[in-house]
Tab-separated table of C-alpha atoms and ligand atoms in Angstrom:
chain	number	residue	atom	x	y	z
A	29	MET	CA	-14.012	10.622	-3.300
A	30	ARG	CA	-11.579	7.444	-3.003
A	31	SER	CA	-14.041	5.188	-5.023
A	32	ASP	CA	-14.308	7.793	-7.889
A	33	ARG	CA	-10.672	7.449	-8.751
A	34	LEU	CA	-11.056	3.792	-8.688
A	35	LEU	CA	-14.139	3.834	-10.860
A	36	ALA	CA	-12.323	6.015	-13.407
A	37	LEU	CA	-9.478	3.650	-13.656
A	38	ARG	CA	-11.744	0.706	-13.912
A	39	GLN	CA	-13.287	2.357	-17.102
A	40	ARG	CA	-9.966	3.101	-18.278
A	41	VAL	CA	-8.400	-0.300	-17.974
A	42	VAL	CA	-11.780	-1.953	-19.510
A	43	ALA	CA	-11.568	0.250	-22.495
A	44	ALA	CA	-7.802	-0.635	-22.852
A	45	PHE	CA	-8.746	-4.286	-22.746
A	46	ASP	CA	-11.245	-3.721	-25.527
A	47	GLN	CA	-8.830	-1.710	-27.619
A	48	ALA	CA	-5.927	-4.313	-27.290
A	49	PHE	CA	-7.982	-7.453	-27.442
A	50	GLY	CA	-11.376	-6.605	-29.008
A	51	ASP	CA	-13.404	-7.841	-26.034
A	52	THR	CA	-14.674	-7.418	-22.604
A	53	PRO	CA	-12.512	-8.958	-19.532
A	54	THR	CA	-14.009	-11.584	-17.293
A	55	ALA	CA	-12.259	-9.914	-14.039
A	56	VAL	CA	-10.693	-6.639	-13.134
A	57	VAL	CA	-8.492	-6.646	-9.935
A	58	ALA	CA	-6.970	-3.699	-8.159
A	59	ALA	CA	-3.695	-3.872	-5.979
A	60	PRO	CA	-2.702	-0.769	-4.228
A	61	GLY	CA	0.607	1.053	-3.653
A	62	ARG	CA	1.843	1.762	-0.073
A	63	VAL	CA	3.366	4.256	2.102
A	64	ASN	CA	5.519	3.223	5.289
A	65	LEU	CA	4.751	5.233	8.332
A	66	ILE	CA	7.977	4.062	9.961
A	67	GLY	CA	10.382	1.052	9.931
A	68	GLU	CA	12.669	1.701	7.042
A	69	HIS	CA	15.347	-0.799	5.726
A	70	THR	CA	14.237	-3.091	8.548
A	71	ASP	CA	12.119	-5.684	6.632
A	72	TYR	CA	15.122	-7.627	5.114
A	73	ASN	CA	16.768	-7.602	8.521
A	74	GLU	CA	13.765	-9.550	9.722
A	75	GLY	CA	12.486	-6.713	11.948
A	76	PHE	CA	9.253	-4.654	12.034
A	77	VAL	CA	7.594	-2.184	9.631
A	78	LEU	CA	4.433	-0.149	9.837
A	79	PRO	CA	3.018	0.507	6.341
A	80	ALA	CA	-0.383	1.280	5.019
A	81	ALA	CA	-1.707	0.397	1.488
A	82	ILE	CA	-3.102	3.639	-0.141
A	83	ASP	CA	-5.784	4.825	-2.493
A	84	ARG	CA	-3.599	4.647	-5.465
A	85	HIS	CA	-3.794	1.363	-7.629
A	86	VAL	CA	-2.605	-0.830	-10.268
A	87	LEU	CA	-5.452	-2.353	-12.231
A	88	LEU	CA	-5.524	-5.428	-14.452
A	89	ALA	CA	-8.542	-6.352	-16.652
A	90	CYS	CA	-8.258	-10.018	-17.733
A	91	ARG	CA	-9.572	-12.984	-19.505
A	92	PRO	CA	-8.194	-16.484	-19.692
A	93	ARG	CA	-7.005	-18.195	-22.647
A	94	HIS	CA	-7.180	-21.740	-23.888
A	95	ASP	CA	-3.558	-21.967	-24.613
A	96	ARG	CA	-0.333	-21.067	-22.885
A	97	GLN	CA	0.166	-17.840	-24.212
A	98	VAL	CA	0.279	-14.444	-21.821
A	99	ARG	CA	-0.454	-11.257	-23.887
A	100	LEU	CA	-0.128	-8.120	-22.019
A	101	TYR	CA	-0.966	-4.394	-22.854
A	102	ALA	CA	0.396	-1.607	-20.827
A	103	ALA	CA	-2.337	1.230	-21.478
A	104	ASP	CA	0.073	3.909	-19.739
A	105	PHE	CA	2.897	3.072	-22.122
A	106	SER	CA	0.865	2.020	-25.196
A	107	ALA	CA	3.214	-0.854	-25.221
A	108	ALA	CA	2.457	-4.734	-25.790
A	109	SER	CA	4.390	-7.760	-24.621
A	110	ALA	CA	3.645	-11.355	-25.054
A	111	PHE	CA	5.193	-14.692	-23.852
A	112	SER	CA	4.626	-18.449	-23.625
A	113	LEU	CA	4.329	-19.958	-19.991
A	114	ASP	CA	6.522	-22.592	-21.131
A	115	ASP	CA	9.301	-20.313	-21.925
A	116	ILE	CA	9.688	-17.248	-19.579
A	117	ARG	CA	12.364	-15.030	-19.989
A	118	PRO	CA	13.058	-11.284	-19.192
A	119	ASP	CA	12.170	-8.931	-21.976
A	120	GLU	CA	14.758	-6.334	-22.467
A	121	ALA	CA	12.735	-3.947	-24.701
A	122	GLN	CA	9.568	-4.075	-22.468
A	123	ARG	CA	11.113	-4.038	-18.989
A	124	TRP	CA	7.877	-3.357	-17.421
A	125	SER	CA	6.507	-6.728	-18.209
A	126	ASN	CA	9.192	-8.601	-16.461
A	127	TYR	CA	7.241	-8.245	-13.152
A	128	GLU	CA	4.371	-10.010	-14.709
A	129	ARG	CA	6.651	-12.519	-16.320
A	130	GLY	CA	8.461	-13.122	-13.150
A	131	VAL	CA	5.448	-13.676	-11.098
A	132	THR	CA	4.091	-16.299	-13.676
A	133	LEU	CA	7.244	-18.175	-13.320
A	134	MET	CA	7.245	-18.285	-9.644
A	135	LEU	CA	3.669	-19.445	-9.642
A	136	GLN	CA	4.566	-22.172	-11.729
A	137	GLN	CA	7.783	-23.235	-10.021
A	138	ALA	CA	5.588	-23.303	-6.764
A	139	GLY	CA	3.551	-25.936	-8.442
A	140	HIS	CA	0.518	-23.894	-9.117
A	141	GLN	CA	-1.493	-25.098	-12.476
A	142	ILE	CA	-2.289	-21.958	-14.559
A	143	GLY	CA	-3.150	-21.425	-18.231
A	144	GLY	CA	-2.485	-18.446	-20.552
A	145	ALA	CA	-4.404	-14.876	-20.256
A	146	ASP	CA	-4.868	-11.547	-21.891
A	147	ALA	CA	-4.502	-8.662	-19.482
A	148	ALA	CA	-4.744	-4.749	-19.930
A	149	ILE	CA	-2.820	-2.836	-17.175
A	150	THR	CA	-3.273	0.795	-15.999
A	151	GLY	CA	-2.695	2.380	-12.565
A	152	ASP	CA	-2.208	5.794	-10.658
A	153	VAL	CA	0.477	4.790	-8.418
A	154	PRO	CA	3.296	6.977	-9.429
A	155	ILE	CA	6.108	5.198	-11.053
A	156	GLY	CA	9.596	5.288	-9.603
A	157	ALA	CA	8.447	7.586	-6.691
A	158	GLY	CA	8.945	5.059	-3.895
A	159	LEU	CA	5.397	4.152	-3.441
A	160	SER	CA	5.633	0.707	-4.665
A	161	SER	CA	4.131	0.550	-8.149
A	162	SER	CA	6.257	-2.612	-8.884
A	163	ALA	CA	4.827	-4.500	-5.781
A	164	ALA	CA	1.352	-3.454	-6.965
A	165	VAL	CA	1.962	-4.886	-10.296
A	166	GLU	CA	3.353	-8.091	-9.029
A	167	VAL	CA	0.422	-8.643	-6.528
A	168	ALA	CA	-2.155	-7.551	-9.138
A	169	THR	CA	-0.640	-10.172	-11.583
A	170	ALA	CA	-0.436	-13.050	-8.997
A	171	TYR	CA	-4.141	-12.081	-7.908
A	172	VAL	CA	-5.406	-12.269	-11.438
A	173	PHE	CA	-4.007	-15.854	-12.040
A	174	GLN	CA	-5.397	-16.853	-8.689
A	175	GLN	CA	-8.714	-15.492	-9.726
A	176	LEU	CA	-8.672	-16.922	-13.314
A	177	TYR	CA	-7.228	-20.421	-12.226
A	178	ALA	CA	-8.868	-20.684	-8.726
A	179	LEU	CA	-5.249	-21.132	-7.115
A	180	PRO	CA	-5.065	-22.308	-3.559
A	181	LEU	CA	-2.931	-19.385	-2.240
A	182	SER	CA	-3.197	-17.624	1.038
A	183	ARG	CA	-2.468	-13.802	0.942
A	184	VAL	CA	0.642	-14.252	2.813
A	185	GLU	CA	1.922	-17.000	0.125
A	186	LEU	CA	0.887	-14.620	-2.538
A	187	ALA	CA	3.091	-11.855	-1.053
A	188	VAL	CA	6.191	-14.125	-0.702
A	189	LEU	CA	5.883	-15.386	-4.156
A	190	CYS	CA	5.980	-11.919	-5.615
A	191	GLN	CA	8.964	-10.814	-3.498
A	192	LYS	CA	10.637	-13.868	-4.886
A	193	ALA	CA	9.619	-12.722	-8.524
A	194	GLU	CA	11.382	-9.276	-7.792
A	195	ASN	CA	14.330	-10.867	-6.028
A	196	GLU	CA	15.237	-13.777	-8.416
A	197	PHE	CA	13.619	-12.527	-11.829
A	198	VAL	CA	13.934	-8.814	-11.693
A	199	GLY	CA	17.108	-8.855	-9.547
A	200	MET	CA	16.252	-6.297	-6.819
A	201	ARG	CA	16.645	-8.127	-3.402
A	202	CYS	CA	13.841	-6.315	-1.778
A	203	GLY	CA	12.276	-7.288	1.535
A	204	ILE	CA	8.600	-8.518	2.084
A	205	MET	CA	7.130	-5.302	3.061
A	206	ASP	CA	5.693	-3.849	-0.118
A	207	GLN	CA	4.050	-7.042	-1.596
A	208	TYR	CA	2.613	-7.928	2.023
A	209	ILE	CA	0.901	-4.609	2.456
A	210	SER	CA	-0.580	-4.451	-1.157
A	211	ALA	CA	-1.742	-7.968	-0.669
A	212	LEU	CA	-3.079	-7.620	3.103
A	213	GLY	CA	-3.658	-3.957	3.744
A	214	GLN	CA	-6.665	-2.820	5.361
A	215	ARG	CA	-8.870	0.194	5.128
A	216	ASP	CA	-8.371	2.871	7.640
A	217	HIS	CA	-5.467	0.834	9.283
A	218	ALA	CA	-1.817	0.551	9.124
A	219	LEU	CA	-0.333	-3.063	9.642
A	220	LEU	CA	2.606	-3.709	12.224
A	221	ILE	CA	4.177	-6.511	10.235
A	222	ASP	CA	6.811	-8.716	11.991
A	223	CYS	CA	8.914	-9.645	9.070
A	224	ARG	CA	10.228	-12.703	10.554
A	225	SER	CA	7.180	-14.617	11.451
A	226	LEU	CA	5.239	-12.755	8.685
A	227	GLU	CA	2.268	-12.140	11.121
A	228	TYR	CA	0.604	-8.675	11.475
A	229	GLU	CA	-1.316	-6.522	13.965
A	230	LEU	CA	-3.699	-4.068	12.698
A	231	VAL	CA	-3.235	-0.571	14.084
A	232	PRO	CA	-5.989	1.971	13.436
A	233	ILE	CA	-5.099	5.360	12.002
A	234	PRO	CA	-6.947	8.037	14.156
A	235	GLY	CA	-9.573	9.872	12.173
A	236	ASP	CA	-8.270	13.316	13.052
A	237	VAL	CA	-4.850	12.980	11.486
A	238	ALA	CA	-4.112	13.074	7.652
A	239	ILE	CA	-1.224	10.926	5.902
A	240	ILE	CA	0.209	13.183	3.474
A	241	VAL	CA	2.700	11.910	0.702
A	242	CYS	CA	5.109	14.551	-0.835
A	243	ASP	CA	6.567	13.436	-3.925
A	244	THR	CA	9.990	15.301	-4.458
A	245	LYS	CA	9.839	14.607	-8.344
A	246	VAL	CA	13.307	13.219	-7.848
A	247	GLN	CA	13.315	9.973	-9.733
A	248	ARG	CA	15.157	7.603	-7.500
A	249	GLY	CA	18.455	7.016	-8.769
A	250	LEU	CA	20.929	4.108	-8.080
A	251	VAL	CA	18.467	2.455	-5.994
A	252	ASP	CA	18.767	-1.164	-7.172
A	253	SER	CA	22.476	-1.152	-6.704
A	254	GLU	CA	22.833	0.856	-3.472
A	255	TYR	CA	19.726	-1.121	-2.031
A	256	ASN	CA	21.493	-4.358	-2.655
A	257	ALA	CA	24.765	-2.892	-1.170
A	258	ARG	CA	22.866	-1.831	1.989
A	259	ARG	CA	21.613	-5.298	2.412
A	260	ARG	CA	25.073	-6.728	1.903
A	261	GLU	CA	26.356	-4.281	4.690
A	262	CYS	CA	23.531	-5.422	7.176
A	263	GLU	CA	24.250	-9.157	6.342
A	264	ALA	CA	27.940	-8.483	7.026
A	265	GLY	CA	27.089	-6.909	10.254
A	266	ALA	CA	24.936	-9.666	11.415
A	267	ARG	CA	27.548	-12.166	10.713
A	268	LEU	CA	30.316	-10.349	12.533
A	269	LEU	CA	28.044	-9.985	15.542
A	270	GLY	CA	27.063	-13.828	15.345
A	271	VAL	CA	23.513	-13.506	14.955
A	272	PRO	CA	21.039	-14.806	12.160
A	273	ALA	CA	19.663	-11.208	11.375
A	274	LEU	CA	19.936	-7.695	12.904
A	275	ARG	CA	16.553	-8.354	14.466
A	276	ASP	CA	18.384	-10.322	17.050
A	277	ILE	CA	20.338	-7.448	18.458
A	278	ASP	CA	18.549	-4.961	20.645
A	279	PRO	CA	19.896	-1.267	20.892
A	280	GLU	CA	21.529	-1.949	24.551
A	281	THR	CA	23.311	-5.137	23.088
A	282	PHE	CA	24.486	-3.028	20.103
A	283	ALA	CA	25.750	-0.104	22.150
A	284	ARG	CA	27.911	-2.772	24.204
A	285	ARG	CA	29.300	-4.418	20.920
A	286	ALA	CA	29.340	-1.757	18.510
A	287	HIS	CA	33.076	-1.264	18.572
A	288	GLU	CA	33.320	-4.882	17.166
A	289	LEU	CA	32.135	-3.528	13.863
A	290	PRO	CA	34.083	-1.318	11.144
A	291	GLU	CA	32.913	2.057	10.918
A	292	VAL	CA	30.484	2.032	8.079
A	293	THR	CA	28.926	-1.282	8.943
A	294	ARG	CA	28.502	0.004	12.651
A	295	ARG	CA	26.429	2.988	11.334
A	296	ARG	CA	24.322	0.862	9.072
A	297	CYS	CA	23.676	-1.448	11.815
A	298	ARG	CA	22.972	1.294	14.198
A	299	HIS	CA	20.136	2.519	11.975
A	300	VAL	CA	18.749	-0.805	11.852
A	301	VAL	CA	18.627	-1.778	15.479
A	302	HIS	CA	17.245	1.669	16.530
A	303	GLU	CA	14.744	1.746	13.734
A	304	TYR	CA	12.922	-1.612	14.606
A	305	GLN	CA	12.791	-0.402	18.120
A	306	ARG	CA	11.240	2.929	16.983
A	307	VAL	CA	8.506	0.877	15.134
A	308	LEU	CA	7.483	-0.716	18.217
A	309	ASP	CA	7.717	2.444	20.068
A	310	SER	CA	5.634	4.416	17.635
A	311	VAL	CA	2.822	1.751	17.705
A	312	ALA	CA	2.549	2.209	21.332
A	313	ALA	CA	2.440	6.006	20.957
A	314	LEU	CA	-0.298	5.544	18.426
A	315	ARG	CA	-2.305	3.188	20.420
A	316	ALA	CA	-2.164	5.629	23.407
A	317	GLY	CA	-3.140	8.660	21.072
A	318	ASP	CA	0.245	10.282	21.601
A	319	LEU	CA	0.470	11.725	18.209
A	320	ALA	CA	3.304	13.969	19.251
A	321	ALA	CA	5.597	11.040	20.490
A	322	PHE	CA	4.773	9.329	17.173
A	323	GLY	CA	5.909	12.402	15.029
A	324	ALA	CA	9.170	12.577	17.183
A	325	LEU	CA	10.165	9.152	16.152
A	326	MET	CA	9.370	9.968	12.672
A	327	TYR	CA	11.964	12.822	12.578
A	328	ASP	CA	14.436	10.555	14.477
A	329	SER	CA	13.906	7.864	11.692
A	330	HIS	CA	14.748	10.479	9.108
A	331	VAL	CA	17.890	11.588	10.773
A	332	SER	CA	19.210	8.204	11.055
A	333	LEU	CA	18.348	7.248	7.489
A	334	ARG	CA	20.040	10.538	6.201
A	335	ASP	CA	23.147	9.981	8.503
A	336	ASP	CA	23.865	6.501	9.441
A	337	TYR	CA	22.033	4.579	6.452
A	338	GLU	CA	22.699	7.448	4.086
A	339	VAL	CA	19.845	6.867	1.582
A	340	SER	CA	18.427	10.247	1.735
A	341	CYS	CA	19.065	13.101	-0.513
A	342	ARG	CA	19.173	16.937	-0.500
A	343	GLN	CA	15.493	17.159	-1.877
A	344	LEU	CA	14.113	14.709	0.598
A	345	ASP	CA	15.790	16.768	3.459
A	346	VAL	CA	14.481	19.855	2.221
A	347	MET	CA	10.930	18.405	2.059
A	348	VAL	CA	11.069	17.150	5.610
A	349	GLU	CA	12.510	20.509	6.789
A	350	ALA	CA	9.837	22.714	5.021
A	351	ALA	CA	7.032	20.275	6.505
A	352	ARG	CA	8.601	20.726	10.061
A	353	ARG	CA	7.779	24.392	10.062
A	354	VAL	CA	4.112	24.000	9.384
A	355	LYS	CA	1.617	24.262	12.131
A	356	GLY	CA	-0.091	21.105	12.788
A	357	VAL	CA	2.764	18.770	11.572
A	358	TYR	CA	3.396	16.014	13.901
A	359	GLY	CA	6.279	14.254	12.030
A	360	ALA	CA	7.798	13.713	8.693
A	361	ARG	CA	10.293	11.522	7.192
A	362	MET	CA	11.381	9.955	3.957
A	363	THR	CA	9.557	6.788	2.919
A	364	GLY	CA	10.486	3.689	1.088
A	365	ALA	CA	13.942	2.951	-0.199
A	366	GLY	CA	15.088	6.294	-0.626
A	367	PHE	CA	17.529	8.163	-3.090
A	368	GLY	CA	14.689	10.362	-3.974
A	369	GLY	CA	10.992	9.719	-4.173
A	370	CYS	CA	8.563	10.790	-1.325
A	371	THR	CA	8.239	11.838	2.295
A	372	VAL	CA	5.435	10.769	4.523
A	373	ASN	CA	3.941	13.400	6.938
A	374	LEU	CA	1.485	13.005	9.784
A	375	VAL	CA	-0.553	16.223	9.829
A	376	ASP	CA	-3.638	17.299	11.748
A	377	ALA	CA	-6.476	16.676	9.465
A	378	GLY	CA	-7.657	20.471	9.653
A	379	GLN	CA	-4.287	21.652	8.587
A	380	ALA	CA	-4.043	19.582	5.382
A	381	GLU	CA	-4.703	22.202	3.013
A	382	THR	CA	-2.235	24.648	4.751
A	383	PHE	CA	0.266	22.206	4.744
A	384	ARG	CA	0.059	21.541	0.988
A	385	ARG	CA	0.194	25.176	0.033
A	386	GLN	CA	3.063	25.960	2.432
A	387	VAL	CA	5.179	23.019	1.934
A	388	ALA	CA	4.827	23.316	-1.876
A	389	ALA	CA	5.832	26.937	-2.019
A	390	GLU	CA	8.883	26.317	0.259
A	391	TYR	CA	10.130	23.266	-1.535
A	392	THR	CA	9.725	25.048	-4.958
A	393	ARG	CA	11.814	28.080	-3.421
A	394	LEU	CA	14.605	26.064	-2.356
A	395	THR	CA	14.773	23.373	-5.091
A	396	GLY	CA	13.233	24.869	-8.222
A	397	LEU	CA	11.059	21.774	-8.446
A	398	SER	CA	7.171	21.351	-8.142
A	399	PRO	CA	6.351	18.631	-5.881
A	400	SER	CA	3.324	16.446	-5.964
A	401	ILE	CA	1.413	16.424	-2.715
A	402	TYR	CA	-1.452	14.094	-1.833
A	403	VAL	CA	-3.600	13.325	1.182
A	404	CYS	CA	-3.754	9.590	1.357
A	405	ALA	CA	-6.478	7.378	2.620
A	406	ALA	CA	-5.441	3.835	4.000
A	407	GLU	CA	-7.048	1.230	1.926
A	408	ASP	CA	-7.727	-2.517	1.561
A	409	GLY	CA	-5.041	-4.742	-0.167
A	410	ALA	CA	-5.641	-6.499	-3.507
A	411	ARG	CA	-9.299	-7.154	-4.534
A	412	ARG	CA	-11.589	-7.815	-7.490
A	413	VAL	CA	-13.317	-4.486	-8.566
A	414	LEU	CA	-15.289	-6.567	-11.515
B	8	LIG	C1	11.775	-0.944	-0.621
B	8	LIG	C2	11.812	-2.520	-0.542
B	8	LIG	C3	11.254	-2.818	0.756
B	8	LIG	C4	11.829	-1.973	1.904
B	8	LIG	C5	12.263	-0.621	1.645
B	8	LIG	C6	12.850	0.107	2.691
B	8	LIG	O1	10.652	-0.406	-0.877
B	8	LIG	O2	11.185	-3.153	-1.554
B	8	LIG	O3	11.421	-4.215	0.793
B	8	LIG	O4	13.228	-2.713	2.249
B	8	LIG	O5	12.694	-0.373	0.144
B	8	LIG	O6	12.255	0.063	3.877
């Protein structure tokens, strides 16, 4: 079933390319969105995260050009945007194109020789839902230029360059997690990523559990400004504790030194130092086949994000509580930056349908909103599909 979705998207993007440029593309690439199982707001503190790439993708169909023009067509918005590689500035009217613009700028700043391209874009990663549609666009763009111009670029370098585009061109100071997993994800696995060394370990996802994403349908508000504010608070905490990053403080040291920090900074830091320990503990639990222990850590993570980091919202809390009451649920938590978006749930595979029905009914009863609920498969990172 998962390849059917991709096949349909491939047809759609090839048709969009033909409609926009009157030709067939020379390559089509797909880059996945992601769900983070645990390890939230730890990446920019140089800690650990445990995301999986999911079977929702952004596709770019492309063809090289002989000049320095890049022409983009976003099929899902019926919108076009074009620019020259010699004069890359943000497009205020077609803001979706700033991800592609930023990536082409960073590729050139890193010394890569690229020429122009025509590209059509489509996808089925929900936009603004916290499943990293923007990272998928960035990674797909970088991968398209790598394919068209045979760029010598490792997957990790590609991810770092995409993160730089988002930090410096788009203005969101995100960590490395989303771009990394979209570039390096592996089918049926989560990746334990060390966001300091940029190395990873593969963690198999057991066949008898389903990873279910519940979209609250609350579009994430304030995410850029609040996100950047959290990042500054963590940096202030690390400075006051005299360490390069919060990664360098373990929970015991933190307990001894927490009184040195002002109240809000203390709560932000408490979340981070415990969260990265939870990631390591949850990987040990998963490897030992202890899903109950893994799930308990997911609930703890949610409470910490809600009370100490203050990035949850009522609808996310309601969705987690609704899940907790369903039989066969090991754990649930908000996933991604927060302020709306999705929860991630670890559920006994045999209970997935009951989960979907009960959680949807309960969430609608309490919020008046109808959620989208998907069972996700862990997918490979960016790849050519034509
Ligand atoms: C967003 C950012 C990531 C990460 C998460 C929170 O998805 O892009 O880098 O910080 O929020 O864990």
